[in-house]
Amino acid sequence: MREIILREQREGLRLTVDPVTKLPFTEDTIRRATAKGSRFYREAEGHDLVASGHQKRDEFFAQQVRIDRAGSAFLRSYHAQLWGEEYLPAFGAAGNVAAKGTPGTTWLGSTVVPDPFAVSGTDPAGRRYQVVVNATADALGDATIVLIAIDGGDETNIADGTIIKWVNPPPGSQPDATVVLDRFRGGLDAETDADFAKRLGARLRHKPASGNWSHIRTFARQASVSVEDAFVYPCAFHSGTVLVIVTSKRGADTGPLARVPSLSILSAVTSLLVPPGSPVLAGRAHLVVLPPQVEPSDMVVQLAQPLGSGAGWTDLVPFPQVDGTDAVTITSLGDQTHFEITASSAGQLPQGVTGPLSDVHLMVWDPDASAFEQLFVNTVEDLGAGVYAVVLGQAPTRTLALGDWISPAMARSDALATGVNAYFDSLGPGEVIDLANDERSVRAFRNPVTSEEFPSRAGQSVLTFLGEALGTPVSDSTLASISLSTPSIPSDPILGPNLIVVGKFAVYALS
């Protein structure tokens, strides 16, 4: 803007007469009059700074009025108040504990949290937990009890083996219990700005009104900060019925089951939505809340990336290689440091040697954690016919098993696994009826529809996620095989829809 003002000033001076010489202003005079530091220059600079300030404020405001770009202050003081939404508080986890008492001892539970009449306890940090369902000690005095955290937050996802001290134990009960079967799941800290913006944006995209599917979805997401999303199936069973499928945020959980909601999440959504106890839906509504059923899909991907590099493959000649769509698997297992793998052909070791060869780097996919683990390889020997004997220097953390998938090592295996999990987390559950042949198909399809949010089919899109996770070192990629691309239809809608999750995964060099 400054240069525009000065240009106009120069043009104006050329059309006027110097009052001293009575002659037109010379170019030298005009140049000196508009040079840096002159009165004209300073005035133009001032106008430019004032206008730039207004422009920046306008630009800032234009960003803040958009929910997906607004900062924390605008989200809380403007958007939340405008739409009557509040940030969701922290939510507690749920899990199982093993308790002991005299045979017949009963620990009273309640789905109302907190309930002073239910048995409760505390963990070593003082966080409170409550019995959900009545449990009775068997003839040996043992009982497995389901607890829900009264307090919220990530910290309520307590580990297996944690001691819970009873606050109001029933007569005959031992003073404490122990977390068993697995860590507690479902606990999450208070809602973040990003999650709030995403939830509010979904509400505006599909307007909730008069109990429509978007209204039910909005209520379900308000039930707990741990709810990732809710999928609504009108008329799933018959006219007037509604099926709601809930997925949970991954949080600190790992593995393919991380999005399956815990008991605490399902209980919170059920309490809010299902009549007659629902405070938001009419008592005559027939509504069922369920988790999705998972269907693992195995996938083989080939990537073209640098060789012998920290940005790509660890080895100059990545081993093993594939010639087709089958992954390289463990086909014989002596112990946790001695096993054999079967590849598509013999002679895949560098320079075609048979070995035993050291300095070969491998990794194994852990389907329970949905992650790679680097193997400490001592030697690899070519036994012929595509069979290779592998000797490890130490046993891996994961217990190896027949059928495990082996891949050539890469330094950024964690980033690759993150991309794999991000892709499968972007998928949603499938349908509960055959839309092509069922007369309910005009109503009983999934909402939101798969073409708008959370597609249910798995396939080539995984390469986009892997490219974003690994960045520019990946010059090319291909999906060699996938075992399941479309979730199957359940035999009965009451079983709930199927959700494709990552099963086994392997990656190989693309030549």
PDB file of N, CA and C in Angstrom, residues 292-359:
ATOM      1  N   PRO A 292     -19.139 -52.370  17.836  1.00  0.00           N
ATOM      2  CA  PRO A 292     -18.973 -53.075  16.564  1.00  0.00           C
ATOM      3  C   PRO A 292     -18.262 -54.403  16.777  1.00  0.00           C
ATOM      4  N   GLN A 293     -18.483 -55.335  15.856  1.00  0.00           N
ATOM      5  CA  GLN A 293     -17.725 -56.578  15.839  1.00  0.00           C
ATOM      6  C   GLN A 293     -16.533 -56.385  14.906  1.00  0.00           C
ATOM      7  N   VAL A 294     -15.375 -56.866  15.290  1.00  0.00           N
ATOM      8  CA  VAL A 294     -14.167 -56.606  14.501  1.00  0.00           C
ATOM      9  C   VAL A 294     -13.888 -57.768  13.561  1.00  0.00           C
ATOM     10  N   GLU A 295     -13.414 -57.433  12.369  1.00  0.00           N
ATOM     11  CA  GLU A 295     -12.959 -58.414  11.383  1.00  0.00           C
ATOM     12  C   GLU A 295     -11.556 -58.021  10.941  1.00  0.00           C
ATOM     13  N   PRO A 296     -10.528 -58.795  11.308  1.00  0.00           N
ATOM     14  CA  PRO A 296      -9.161 -58.434  10.918  1.00  0.00           C
ATOM     15  C   PRO A 296      -8.920 -58.640   9.428  1.00  0.00           C
ATOM     16  N   SER A 297      -8.151 -57.746   8.864  1.00  0.00           N
ATOM     17  CA  SER A 297      -7.774 -57.827   7.455  1.00  0.00           C
ATOM     18  C   SER A 297      -6.257 -57.830   7.357  1.00  0.00           C
ATOM     19  N   ASP A 298      -5.695 -58.850   6.730  1.00  0.00           N
ATOM     20  CA  ASP A 298      -4.246 -58.960   6.547  1.00  0.00           C
ATOM     21  C   ASP A 298      -3.835 -58.221   5.278  1.00  0.00           C
ATOM     22  N   MET A 299      -2.678 -57.573   5.321  1.00  0.00           N
ATOM     23  CA  MET A 299      -2.283 -56.699   4.216  1.00  0.00           C
ATOM     24  C   MET A 299      -0.785 -56.809   3.943  1.00  0.00           C
ATOM     25  N   VAL A 300      -0.431 -56.869   2.650  1.00  0.00           N
ATOM     26  CA  VAL A 300       0.969 -56.848   2.222  1.00  0.00           C
ATOM     27  C   VAL A 300       1.172 -55.628   1.327  1.00  0.00           C
ATOM     28  N   VAL A 301       2.172 -54.816   1.665  1.00  0.00           N
ATOM     29  CA  VAL A 301       2.469 -53.578   0.941  1.00  0.00           C
ATOM     30  C   VAL A 301       3.917 -53.606   0.490  1.00  0.00           C
ATOM     31  N   GLN A 302       4.177 -53.043  -0.684  1.00  0.00           N
ATOM     32  CA  GLN A 302       5.551 -52.882  -1.168  1.00  0.00           C
ATOM     33  C   GLN A 302       5.850 -51.394  -1.319  1.00  0.00           C
ATOM     34  N   LEU A 303       7.045 -50.999  -0.837  1.00  0.00           N
ATOM     35  CA  LEU A 303       7.452 -49.596  -0.863  1.00  0.00           C
ATOM     36  C   LEU A 303       8.790 -49.449  -1.568  1.00  0.00           C
ATOM     37  N   ALA A 304       8.913 -48.400  -2.380  1.00  0.00           N
ATOM     38  CA  ALA A 304      10.194 -48.020  -2.978  1.00  0.00           C
ATOM     39  C   ALA A 304      10.766 -46.878  -2.154  1.00  0.00           C
ATOM     40  N   GLN A 305      11.868 -47.151  -1.452  1.00  0.00           N
ATOM     41  CA  GLN A 305      12.494 -46.140  -0.600  1.00  0.00           C
ATOM     42  C   GLN A 305      13.996 -46.382  -0.566  1.00  0.00           C
ATOM     43  N   PRO A 306      14.772 -45.426  -0.041  1.00  0.00           N
ATOM     44  CA  PRO A 306      16.235 -45.549  -0.081  1.00  0.00           C
ATOM     45  C   PRO A 306      16.739 -46.843   0.558  1.00  0.00           C
ATOM     46  N   LEU A 307      17.834 -47.373   0.017  1.00  0.00           N
ATOM     47  CA  LEU A 307      18.458 -48.601   0.504  1.00  0.00           C
ATOM     48  C   LEU A 307      19.624 -48.265   1.422  1.00  0.00           C
ATOM     49  N   GLY A 308      19.788 -49.051   2.481  1.00  0.00           N
ATOM     50  CA  GLY A 308      20.890 -48.826   3.414  1.00  0.00           C
ATOM     51  C   GLY A 308      20.855 -47.451   4.024  1.00  0.00           C
ATOM     52  N   SER A 309      19.684 -47.002   4.426  1.00  0.00           N
ATOM     53  CA  SER A 309      19.513 -45.622   4.887  1.00  0.00           C
ATOM     54  C   SER A 309      18.585 -45.586   6.090  1.00  0.00           C
ATOM     55  N   GLY A 310      18.803 -44.593   6.951  1.00  0.00           N
ATOM     56  CA  GLY A 310      17.913 -44.379   8.073  1.00  0.00           C
ATOM     57  C   GLY A 310      16.564 -43.852   7.646  1.00  0.00           C
ATOM     58  N   ALA A 311      16.472 -43.394   6.387  1.00  0.00           N
ATOM     59  CA  ALA A 311      15.202 -42.900   5.865  1.00  0.00           C
ATOM     60  C   ALA A 311      14.437 -43.968   5.105  1.00  0.00           C
ATOM     61  N   GLY A 312      15.030 -45.161   4.981  1.00  0.00           N
ATOM     62  CA  GLY A 312      14.366 -46.211   4.216  1.00  0.00           C
ATOM     63  C   GLY A 312      14.713 -47.574   4.778  1.00  0.00           C
ATOM     64  N   TRP A 313      15.103 -48.494   3.872  1.00  0.00           N
ATOM     65  CA  TRP A 313      15.466 -49.845   4.294  1.00  0.00           C
ATOM     66  C   TRP A 313      16.809 -49.840   5.011  1.00  0.00           C
ATOM     67  N   THR A 314      16.921 -50.630   6.053  1.00  0.00           N
ATOM     68  CA  THR A 314      18.169 -50.677   6.816  1.00  0.00           C
ATOM     69  C   THR A 314      19.301 -51.278   5.986  1.00  0.00           C
ATOM     70  N   ASP A 315      19.017 -52.328   5.202  1.00  0.00           N
ATOM     71  CA  ASP A 315      20.052 -53.020   4.425  1.00  0.00           C
ATOM     72  C   ASP A 315      20.096 -52.524   2.983  1.00  0.00           C
ATOM     73  N   LEU A 316      21.276 -52.640   2.386  1.00  0.00           N
ATOM     74  CA  LEU A 316      21.415 -52.289   0.966  1.00  0.00           C
ATOM     75  C   LEU A 316      20.637 -53.259   0.089  1.00  0.00           C
ATOM     76  N   VAL A 317      20.555 -54.501   0.520  1.00  0.00           N
ATOM     77  CA  VAL A 317      19.738 -55.507  -0.173  1.00  0.00           C
ATOM     78  C   VAL A 317      18.688 -55.996   0.820  1.00  0.00           C
ATOM     79  N   PRO A 318      17.512 -55.401   0.810  1.00  0.00           N
ATOM     80  CA  PRO A 318      16.488 -55.802   1.785  1.00  0.00           C
ATOM     81  C   PRO A 318      16.122 -57.280   1.621  1.00  0.00           C
ATOM     82  N   PHE A 319      16.117 -57.973   2.740  1.00  0.00           N
ATOM     83  CA  PHE A 319      15.751 -59.391   2.767  1.00  0.00           C
ATOM     84  C   PHE A 319      14.734 -59.577   3.873  1.00  0.00           C
ATOM     85  N   PRO A 320      13.694 -60.389   3.612  1.00  0.00           N
ATOM     86  CA  PRO A 320      13.374 -61.149   2.395  1.00  0.00           C
ATOM     87  C   PRO A 320      12.643 -60.297   1.372  1.00  0.00           C
ATOM     88  N   GLN A 321      12.447 -60.901   0.198  1.00  0.00           N
ATOM     89  CA  GLN A 321      11.713 -60.265  -0.886  1.00  0.00           C
ATOM     90  C   GLN A 321      10.494 -61.123  -1.226  1.00  0.00           C
ATOM     91  N   VAL A 322       9.546 -60.515  -1.917  1.00  0.00           N
ATOM     92  CA  VAL A 322       8.355 -61.262  -2.333  1.00  0.00           C
ATOM     93  C   VAL A 322       8.207 -61.164  -3.847  1.00  0.00           C
ATOM     94  N   ASP A 323       7.715 -62.232  -4.405  1.00  0.00           N
ATOM     95  CA  ASP A 323       7.417 -62.285  -5.834  1.00  0.00           C
ATOM     96  C   ASP A 323       5.958 -62.720  -5.969  1.00  0.00           C
ATOM     97  N   GLY A 324       5.060 -61.786  -5.730  1.00  0.00           N
ATOM     98  CA  GLY A 324       3.644 -62.116  -5.732  1.00  0.00           C
ATOM     99  C   GLY A 324       2.946 -61.402  -4.600  1.00  0.00           C
ATOM    100  N   THR A 325       1.969 -62.064  -3.996  1.00  0.00           N
ATOM    101  CA  THR A 325       1.135 -61.414  -2.987  1.00  0.00           C
ATOM    102  C   THR A 325       1.262 -62.024  -1.601  1.00  0.00           C
ATOM    103  N   ASP A 326       1.991 -63.135  -1.473  1.00  0.00           N
ATOM    104  CA  ASP A 326       2.085 -63.818  -0.183  1.00  0.00           C
ATOM    105  C   ASP A 326       3.188 -63.221   0.679  1.00  0.00           C
ATOM    106  N   ALA A 327       2.909 -63.092   1.973  1.00  0.00           N
ATOM    107  CA  ALA A 327       3.912 -62.608   2.907  1.00  0.00           C
ATOM    108  C   ALA A 327       4.885 -63.725   3.262  1.00  0.00           C
ATOM    109  N   VAL A 328       6.054 -63.333   3.764  1.00  0.00           N
ATOM    110  CA  VAL A 328       7.046 -64.292   4.257  1.00  0.00           C
ATOM    111  C   VAL A 328       6.685 -64.618   5.706  1.00  0.00           C
ATOM    112  N   THR A 329       6.520 -65.893   6.005  1.00  0.00           N
ATOM    113  CA  THR A 329       6.022 -66.297   7.318  1.00  0.00           C
ATOM    114  C   THR A 329       6.974 -67.255   8.010  1.00  0.00           C
ATOM    115  N   ILE A 330       6.822 -67.352   9.324  1.00  0.00           N
ATOM    116  CA  ILE A 330       7.541 -68.355  10.110  1.00  0.00           C
ATOM    117  C   ILE A 330       6.841 -69.695   9.903  1.00  0.00           C
ATOM    118  N   THR A 331       7.553 -70.649   9.320  1.00  0.00           N
ATOM    119  CA  THR A 331       6.961 -71.959   9.013  1.00  0.00           C
ATOM    120  C   THR A 331       7.480 -73.075   9.902  1.00  0.00           C
ATOM    121  N   SER A 332       8.545 -72.808  10.655  1.00  0.00           N
ATOM    122  CA  SER A 332       9.077 -73.798  11.592  1.00  0.00           C
ATOM    123  C   SER A 332       9.682 -73.048  12.764  1.00  0.00           C
ATOM    124  N   LEU A 333       9.339 -73.468  13.972  1.00  0.00           N
ATOM    125  CA  LEU A 333       9.777 -72.738  15.163  1.00  0.00           C
ATOM    126  C   LEU A 333      10.405 -73.710  16.147  1.00  0.00           C
ATOM    127  N   GLY A 334      11.760 -73.606  16.291  1.00  0.00           N
ATOM    128  CA  GLY A 334      12.451 -74.445  17.267  1.00  0.00           C
ATOM    129  C   GLY A 334      12.267 -73.895  18.662  1.00  0.00           C
ATOM    130  N   ASP A 335      12.701 -72.659  18.855  1.00  0.00           N
ATOM    131  CA  ASP A 335      12.456 -71.920  20.087  1.00  0.00           C
ATOM    132  C   ASP A 335      12.412 -70.438  19.721  1.00  0.00           C
ATOM    133  N   GLN A 336      12.458 -69.564  20.697  1.00  0.00           N
ATOM    134  CA  GLN A 336      12.286 -68.138  20.438  1.00  0.00           C
ATOM    135  C   GLN A 336      13.509 -67.478  19.804  1.00  0.00           C
ATOM    136  N   THR A 337      14.584 -68.231  19.616  1.00  0.00           N
ATOM    137  CA  THR A 337      15.750 -67.681  18.927  1.00  0.00           C
ATOM    138  C   THR A 337      16.143 -68.482  17.690  1.00  0.00           C
ATOM    139  N   HIS A 338      15.422 -69.556  17.402  1.00  0.00           N
ATOM    140  CA  HIS A 338      15.716 -70.379  16.230  1.00  0.00           C
ATOM    141  C   HIS A 338      14.421 -70.705  15.502  1.00  0.00           C
ATOM    142  N   PHE A 339      14.329 -70.249  14.266  1.00  0.00           N
ATOM    143  CA  PHE A 339      13.131 -70.538  13.477  1.00  0.00           C
ATOM    144  C   PHE A 339      13.469 -70.492  11.999  1.00  0.00           C
ATOM    145  N   GLU A 340      12.534 -70.958  11.192  1.00  0.00           N
ATOM    146  CA  GLU A 340      12.693 -70.931   9.735  1.00  0.00           C
ATOM    147  C   GLU A 340      11.556 -70.135   9.118  1.00  0.00           C
ATOM    148  N   ILE A 341      11.892 -69.403   8.057  1.00  0.00           N
ATOM    149  CA  ILE A 341      10.895 -68.651   7.304  1.00  0.00           C
ATOM    150  C   ILE A 341      10.875 -69.160   5.868  1.00  0.00           C
ATOM    151  N   THR A 342       9.736 -69.017   5.227  1.00  0.00           N
ATOM    152  CA  THR A 342       9.596 -69.462   3.843  1.00  0.00           C
ATOM    153  C   THR A 342       9.260 -68.272   2.967  1.00  0.00           C
ATOM    154  N   ALA A 343      10.149 -68.012   1.981  1.00  0.00           N
ATOM    155  CA  ALA A 343       9.958 -66.922   1.033  1.00  0.00           C
ATOM    156  C   ALA A 343       9.559 -67.503  -0.327  1.00  0.00           C
ATOM    157  N   SER A 344       9.416 -66.632  -1.309  1.00  0.00           N
ATOM    158  CA  SER A 344       8.946 -67.077  -2.622  1.00  0.00           C
ATOM    159  C   SER A 344      10.004 -67.826  -3.417  1.00  0.00           C
ATOM    160  N   SER A 345      11.283 -67.638  -3.049  1.00  0.00           N
ATOM    161  CA  SER A 345      12.338 -68.310  -3.818  1.00  0.00           C
ATOM    162  C   SER A 345      13.611 -68.394  -2.991  1.00  0.00           C
ATOM    163  N   ALA A 346      14.547 -69.228  -3.455  1.00  0.00           N
ATOM    164  CA  ALA A 346      15.862 -69.317  -2.834  1.00  0.00           C
ATOM    165  C   ALA A 346      16.771 -68.250  -3.429  1.00  0.00           C
ATOM    166  N   GLY A 347      17.969 -68.106  -2.838  1.00  0.00           N
ATOM    167  CA  GLY A 347      18.966 -67.192  -3.381  1.00  0.00           C
ATOM    168  C   GLY A 347      18.673 -65.725  -3.163  1.00  0.00           C
ATOM    169  N   GLN A 348      17.931 -65.379  -2.115  1.00  0.00           N
ATOM    170  CA  GLN A 348      17.579 -63.976  -1.885  1.00  0.00           C
ATOM    171  C   GLN A 348      18.591 -63.246  -1.009  1.00  0.00           C
ATOM    172  N   LEU A 349      19.513 -63.953  -0.385  1.00  0.00           N
ATOM    173  CA  LEU A 349      20.527 -63.270   0.420  1.00  0.00           C
ATOM    174  C   LEU A 349      21.472 -62.487  -0.481  1.00  0.00           C
ATOM    175  N   PRO A 350      22.121 -61.444   0.028  1.00  0.00           N
ATOM    176  CA  PRO A 350      23.020 -60.621  -0.813  1.00  0.00           C
ATOM    177  C   PRO A 350      24.052 -61.473  -1.555  1.00  0.00           C
ATOM    178  N   GLN A 351      24.272 -61.145  -2.827  1.00  0.00           N
ATOM    179  CA  GLN A 351      25.204 -61.846  -3.724  1.00  0.00           C
ATOM    180  C   GLN A 351      24.847 -63.324  -3.886  1.00  0.00           C
ATOM    181  N   GLY A 352      23.638 -63.691  -3.481  1.00  0.00           N
ATOM    182  CA  GLY A 352      23.195 -65.066  -3.669  1.00  0.00           C
ATOM    183  C   GLY A 352      23.876 -66.079  -2.782  1.00  0.00           C
ATOM    184  N   VAL A 353      24.565 -65.629  -1.725  1.00  0.00           N
ATOM    185  CA  VAL A 353      25.263 -66.561  -0.836  1.00  0.00           C
ATOM    186  C   VAL A 353      24.241 -67.395  -0.069  1.00  0.00           C
ATOM    187  N   THR A 354      24.690 -68.550   0.407  1.00  0.00           N
ATOM    188  CA  THR A 354      23.798 -69.403   1.196  1.00  0.00           C
ATOM    189  C   THR A 354      23.983 -69.189   2.684  1.00  0.00           C
ATOM    190  N   GLY A 355      25.118 -68.618   3.084  1.00  0.00           N
ATOM    191  CA  GLY A 355      25.342 -68.309   4.484  1.00  0.00           C
ATOM    192  C   GLY A 355      25.928 -69.483   5.253  1.00  0.00           C
ATOM    193  N   PRO A 356      25.827 -69.438   6.579  1.00  0.00           N
ATOM    194  CA  PRO A 356      25.115 -68.435   7.379  1.00  0.00           C
ATOM    195  C   PRO A 356      25.699 -67.024   7.207  1.00  0.00           C
ATOM    196  N   LEU A 357      24.821 -66.046   7.095  1.00  0.00           N
ATOM    197  CA  LEU A 357      25.207 -64.663   6.829  1.00  0.00           C
ATOM    198  C   LEU A 357      24.743 -63.783   7.982  1.00  0.00           C
ATOM    199  N   SER A 358      25.666 -62.963   8.468  1.00  0.00           N
ATOM    200  CA  SER A 358      25.324 -62.010   9.530  1.00  0.00           C
ATOM    201  C   SER A 358      24.982 -60.656   8.904  1.00  0.00           C
ATOM    202  N   ASP A 359      24.704 -59.694   9.736  1.00  0.00           N
ATOM    203  CA  ASP A 359      24.391 -58.338   9.307  1.00  0.00           C
ATOM    204  C   ASP A 359      23.152 -58.295   8.394  1.00  0.00           C
TER     205      ASP A 359
END
